[in-house]
Amino acid sequence: MDLIVGGGVVGLSIAWRLARAGQDVTVIDPAPASGASHAAAGMLAPVSEVAYTEEPLLRLGLAALERWPAFAAELEADSGLSVDYRAHGTLDVAFGADDLAALEELAAFMDKLGLPVERLTGRECRRLEPMLSPSVRGGVLAGGDAWVDPRRVTAALLAALETMRVPVVPRRATDLLDGAVRLADGELLTGERVVLAAGAWSGELADVPVRPVKGQIMRLRSPTRCSAGACAAWCTARPCTSSRAATARWWSARRRRSWASTPG
């Protein structure tokens, strides 16, 4: 039996794939699908998030994105649930001259790498997404990006695992041993292999260079439907802090920069 420590998108996906291959598997997580996977924006965006020093990561992201349509179709077939996978691209928009210059710099870099990119006027941006402000001056459309609802993905994975009778142990792992996992109540689960998929908290169970990073996302409701299907304003990452005041200051500074990003 294989033991999977972690019940987010990664851990549940590993368990599902192993179960499909006929392996006995058990998932260990005190609250499956409630961590980073629950809060994620769902952006499958290696194109629009490309960075100058991360071309190897870009190639990895593009390879992963290429596999998503088949992954989503198989998961929906096994679970009977939709994961709302959409391959409509990412629209980055700007309000000021500085933001337009930054977007042009990004677009030029994408051109250099041979990535799909389209420069748009403010009017063209609003044609794609009518809910954008009239103040939008221009934007860049990264047509190679996609989006998925991470909460639907984890729900589908849990449903598929339940259908396959894969046990999900709702307890916290405290120690990883050779072929075993010790739980918080002292119980020892044994197996042939142990897979650590605890995300940002993996460093608490093994000597790996992983630490939590706090993402910022604002989900919006609207009386009319966004063209994207879901509206979110800017998400990024920074070192974790528990200070609500610091978070509020960060959001205020972000708003003053007048930058918006709409997943397609």
Coordinates of C-alpha atoms in Angstrom, one line a residue:
M1 CA 0.0 0.0 0.0
D2 CA 1.1 3.6 -0.8
L3 CA 0.6 6.3 1.8
I4 CA 0.0 9.8 0.5
V5 CA 0.5 12.6 3.2
G6 CA -1.4 15.6 2.0
G7 CA -5.0 16.0 0.6
G8 CA -4.7 19.0 -1.7
V9 CA -4.7 18.9 -5.5
V10 CA -1.3 17.2 -5.7
G11 CA -1.8 14.6 -3.1
L12 CA -5.3 13.7 -4.2
S13 CA -4.2 13.6 -7.9
I14 CA -1.3 11.2 -7.0
A15 CA -3.7 9.0 -5.1
W16 CA -6.3 9.0 -7.9
R17 CA -3.6 8.1 -10.5
L18 CA -2.3 5.3 -8.4
A19 CA -5.8 3.9 -7.7
R20 CA -6.5 4.0 -11.4
A21 CA -3.3 1.9 -12.0
G22 CA -4.6 -0.7 -9.5
Q23 CA -2.4 0.3 -6.5
D24 CA -3.7 0.2 -3.0
V25 CA -3.4 3.7 -1.6
T26 CA -4.4 5.7 1.5
V27 CA -4.5 9.5 1.8
I28 CA -3.7 11.2 5.1
D29 CA -4.9 14.7 5.8
P30 CA -6.8 16.2 8.8
A31 CA -8.8 18.4 6.5
P32 CA -8.6 17.4 2.8
A33 CA -9.1 20.1 0.1
S34 CA -9.2 22.9 2.7
G35 CA -5.7 24.4 2.4
A36 CA -3.9 26.2 -0.4
S37 CA -5.9 24.3 -3.1
H38 CA -9.1 25.7 -1.6
A39 CA -7.8 29.3 -1.7
A40 CA -6.0 29.1 -5.1
A41 CA -7.1 31.2 -8.1
G42 CA -7.0 28.3 -10.5
M43 CA -4.7 30.0 -13.0
L44 CA -2.9 27.7 -15.4
A45 CA -0.9 30.6 -16.7
P46 CA 2.7 29.7 -17.6
V47 CA 2.5 32.2 -20.5
S48 CA 1.3 35.4 -18.8
E49 CA 3.4 34.7 -15.6
V50 CA 6.7 34.1 -17.4
A51 CA 9.7 35.7 -15.8
Y52 CA 13.1 36.6 -17.2
T53 CA 15.1 34.2 -15.1
E54 CA 12.7 31.2 -15.2
E55 CA 12.7 29.8 -18.7
P56 CA 13.2 26.2 -17.4
L57 CA 10.1 26.7 -15.2
L58 CA 8.2 28.0 -18.2
R59 CA 9.0 24.9 -20.2
L60 CA 7.8 22.8 -17.2
G61 CA 4.6 24.9 -17.0
L62 CA 3.9 24.6 -20.7
A63 CA 4.3 20.8 -20.5
A64 CA 2.0 20.6 -17.6
L65 CA -0.6 22.8 -19.3
E66 CA -0.5 20.5 -22.4
R67 CA -1.6 17.6 -20.2
W68 CA -4.5 19.4 -18.5
P69 CA -7.3 18.8 -21.1
A70 CA -6.8 15.0 -20.9
F71 CA -6.5 15.1 -17.1
A72 CA -9.7 17.1 -16.7
A73 CA -11.6 14.9 -19.1
E74 CA -10.5 11.7 -17.3
L75 CA -11.3 13.2 -13.9
E76 CA -14.7 14.3 -14.9
A77 CA -15.4 10.9 -16.3
D78 CA -14.4 9.1 -13.1
S79 CA -16.1 11.5 -10.7
G80 CA -19.2 12.6 -12.7
L81 CA -18.4 16.2 -11.8
S82 CA -17.3 19.2 -13.8
V83 CA -14.0 20.9 -13.0
D84 CA -14.8 23.9 -15.2
Y85 CA -11.6 23.8 -17.3
R86 CA -11.4 26.8 -19.7
A87 CA -8.7 27.5 -22.2
H88 CA -9.5 31.1 -23.1
G89 CA -6.2 32.8 -22.2
T90 CA -5.3 35.5 -19.7
L91 CA -6.0 39.2 -20.2
D92 CA -3.7 41.6 -18.3
V93 CA -4.9 45.2 -18.4
A94 CA -3.4 48.5 -17.4
F95 CA -4.7 52.0 -16.5
G96 CA -1.6 54.1 -16.7
A97 CA 1.4 54.8 -18.8
D98 CA 3.8 53.0 -16.5
D99 CA 1.6 49.9 -16.5
L100 CA 1.4 50.0 -20.3
A101 CA 5.1 50.2 -20.5
A102 CA 5.5 47.2 -18.2
L103 CA 3.0 45.2 -20.3
E104 CA 4.8 46.1 -23.5
E105 CA 8.1 44.9 -21.9
L106 CA 6.4 41.6 -20.9
A107 CA 4.9 41.3 -24.4
A108 CA 8.3 41.8 -26.1
F109 CA 9.8 39.1 -23.9
M110 CA 6.9 36.7 -24.8
D111 CA 7.5 37.5 -28.4
K112 CA 11.2 36.6 -28.0
L113 CA 10.3 33.2 -26.5
G114 CA 7.7 32.5 -29.3
L115 CA 4.8 32.6 -26.9
P116 CA 1.3 33.6 -28.1
V117 CA 0.6 37.2 -27.2
E118 CA -1.7 39.9 -28.5
R119 CA -1.4 43.6 -27.7
L120 CA -4.8 45.3 -27.3
T121 CA -6.2 48.8 -27.0
G122 CA -8.5 49.7 -24.1
R123 CA -11.6 49.3 -26.4
E124 CA -10.4 45.9 -27.5
C125 CA -10.0 44.8 -23.8
R126 CA -13.5 45.9 -23.0
R127 CA -14.8 44.1 -26.0
L128 CA -13.4 40.9 -24.5
E129 CA -14.5 41.7 -21.0
P130 CA -17.3 44.3 -20.9
M131 CA -17.1 44.6 -17.1
L132 CA -13.7 46.3 -17.3
S133 CA -13.5 50.0 -16.3
P134 CA -13.6 52.6 -19.1
S135 CA -10.3 53.8 -17.6
V136 CA -8.5 50.8 -19.0
R137 CA -6.0 52.0 -21.5
G138 CA -4.7 48.8 -23.0
G139 CA -3.8 45.2 -22.3
V140 CA -2.1 42.0 -23.3
L141 CA -3.9 38.8 -24.1
A142 CA -1.9 35.6 -23.4
G143 CA -3.9 33.2 -25.5
G144 CA -2.0 30.1 -24.4
D145 CA -3.2 30.2 -20.8
A146 CA -6.1 28.3 -19.2
W147 CA -8.1 28.3 -16.0
V148 CA -9.7 25.7 -13.8
D149 CA -11.8 25.9 -10.6
P150 CA -9.5 24.3 -7.9
R151 CA -12.4 23.7 -5.5
R152 CA -14.2 21.7 -8.2
V153 CA -11.0 19.8 -9.0
T154 CA -10.5 18.7 -5.3
A155 CA -14.2 17.9 -5.0
A156 CA -14.0 15.7 -8.2
L157 CA -10.8 14.0 -6.9
L158 CA -12.4 13.2 -3.6
A159 CA -15.5 11.9 -5.4
A160 CA -13.4 9.7 -7.7
L161 CA -11.4 8.3 -4.7
E162 CA -14.6 7.6 -2.8
T163 CA -15.9 5.6 -5.9
M164 CA -12.7 3.7 -6.0
R165 CA -13.0 3.1 -2.2
V166 CA -9.7 4.8 -1.4
P167 CA -9.4 5.5 2.3
V168 CA -8.9 9.1 3.4
V169 CA -7.7 9.3 7.0
P170 CA -8.7 12.7 8.5
R171 CA -5.8 12.9 11.0
R172 CA -2.5 14.8 11.1
A173 CA 0.8 13.1 10.3
T174 CA 3.6 13.9 12.8
D175 CA 6.5 11.7 11.6
L176 CA 7.6 10.0 8.4
L177 CA 9.4 6.8 8.9
D178 CA 10.8 4.2 6.5
G179 CA 7.6 2.8 4.9
A180 CA 5.4 4.2 7.7
V181 CA 3.6 7.4 8.9
R182 CA 3.0 8.2 12.5
L183 CA -0.3 10.0 13.3
A184 CA -0.9 12.6 15.9
D185 CA -2.7 10.1 18.1
G186 CA 0.3 7.8 18.0
E187 CA -1.1 5.3 15.5
L188 CA 1.4 4.0 13.0
L189 CA 0.3 3.4 9.4
T190 CA 2.6 1.2 7.3
G191 CA 3.0 0.9 3.5
E192 CA 5.5 0.1 0.8
R193 CA 6.0 3.8 -0.1
V194 CA 5.3 7.1 1.5
V195 CA 4.6 10.2 -0.7
L196 CA 4.9 13.6 1.0
A197 CA 2.5 16.1 -0.7
A198 CA 1.8 18.4 2.2
G199 CA 2.6 21.6 0.2
A200 CA 4.0 24.5 2.2
W201 CA 4.0 22.4 5.4
S202 CA 6.1 19.6 4.0
G203 CA 9.1 21.1 5.8
E204 CA 7.5 20.2 9.1
L205 CA 7.8 16.5 8.2
A206 CA 11.0 16.3 6.2
D207 CA 14.2 18.2 5.6
V208 CA 13.0 20.0 2.4
P209 CA 13.6 23.7 1.5
V210 CA 9.9 24.6 1.5
R211 CA 8.1 27.5 3.4
P212 CA 4.6 29.0 3.3
V213 CA 4.1 32.0 1.0
K214 CA 0.9 34.1 1.3
G215 CA -1.1 34.7 -1.8
Q216 CA -3.5 37.6 -2.2
I217 CA -6.7 37.2 -4.1
M218 CA -10.0 39.1 -4.1
R219 CA -13.0 37.2 -5.4
L220 CA -15.8 39.4 -6.7
R221 CA -19.6 39.0 -7.1
S222 CA -21.4 40.8 -9.9
P223 CA -25.1 41.2 -11.0
T224 CA -23.9 40.3 -14.5
R225 CA -21.7 37.4 -15.5
C226 CA -18.0 38.0 -16.2
S227 CA -16.9 36.8 -19.6
A228 CA -14.3 34.7 -17.8
G229 CA -17.0 33.1 -15.7
A230 CA -15.3 34.0 -12.5
C231 CA -14.0 37.5 -11.6
A232 CA -10.9 38.0 -9.4
A233 CA -8.6 41.0 -8.9
W234 CA -4.9 40.4 -8.9
C235 CA -3.2 37.6 -7.0
T236 CA 0.4 37.4 -6.1
A237 CA 2.6 36.0 -3.4
R238 CA 4.7 37.3 -0.6
P239 CA 6.2 35.9 2.7
C240 CA 3.6 34.9 5.2
T241 CA 2.4 37.2 7.9
S242 CA -0.5 36.9 10.3
S243 CA -0.9 40.7 10.6
R244 CA -4.2 41.9 9.2
A245 CA -2.9 45.5 9.3
A246 CA 0.0 44.5 7.1
T247 CA -2.3 42.8 4.7
A248 CA -4.5 45.9 4.5
R249 CA -1.5 48.1 3.8
W250 CA -0.4 45.8 1.1
W251 CA -3.8 45.9 -0.6
S252 CA -3.9 49.6 -0.4
A253 CA -0.5 49.9 -2.1
R254 CA -1.6 47.4 -4.7
R255 CA -4.7 49.4 -5.5
R256 CA -2.7 52.6 -5.9
R257 CA -0.6 50.9 -8.5
S258 CA -3.9 50.5 -10.6
W259 CA -3.0 47.2 -12.0
A260 CA -5.6 44.6 -12.8
S261 CA -5.5 41.0 -14.2
T262 CA -8.5 39.0 -15.5
P263 CA -8.1 35.3 -16.0
G264 CA -9.7 34.3 -19.3

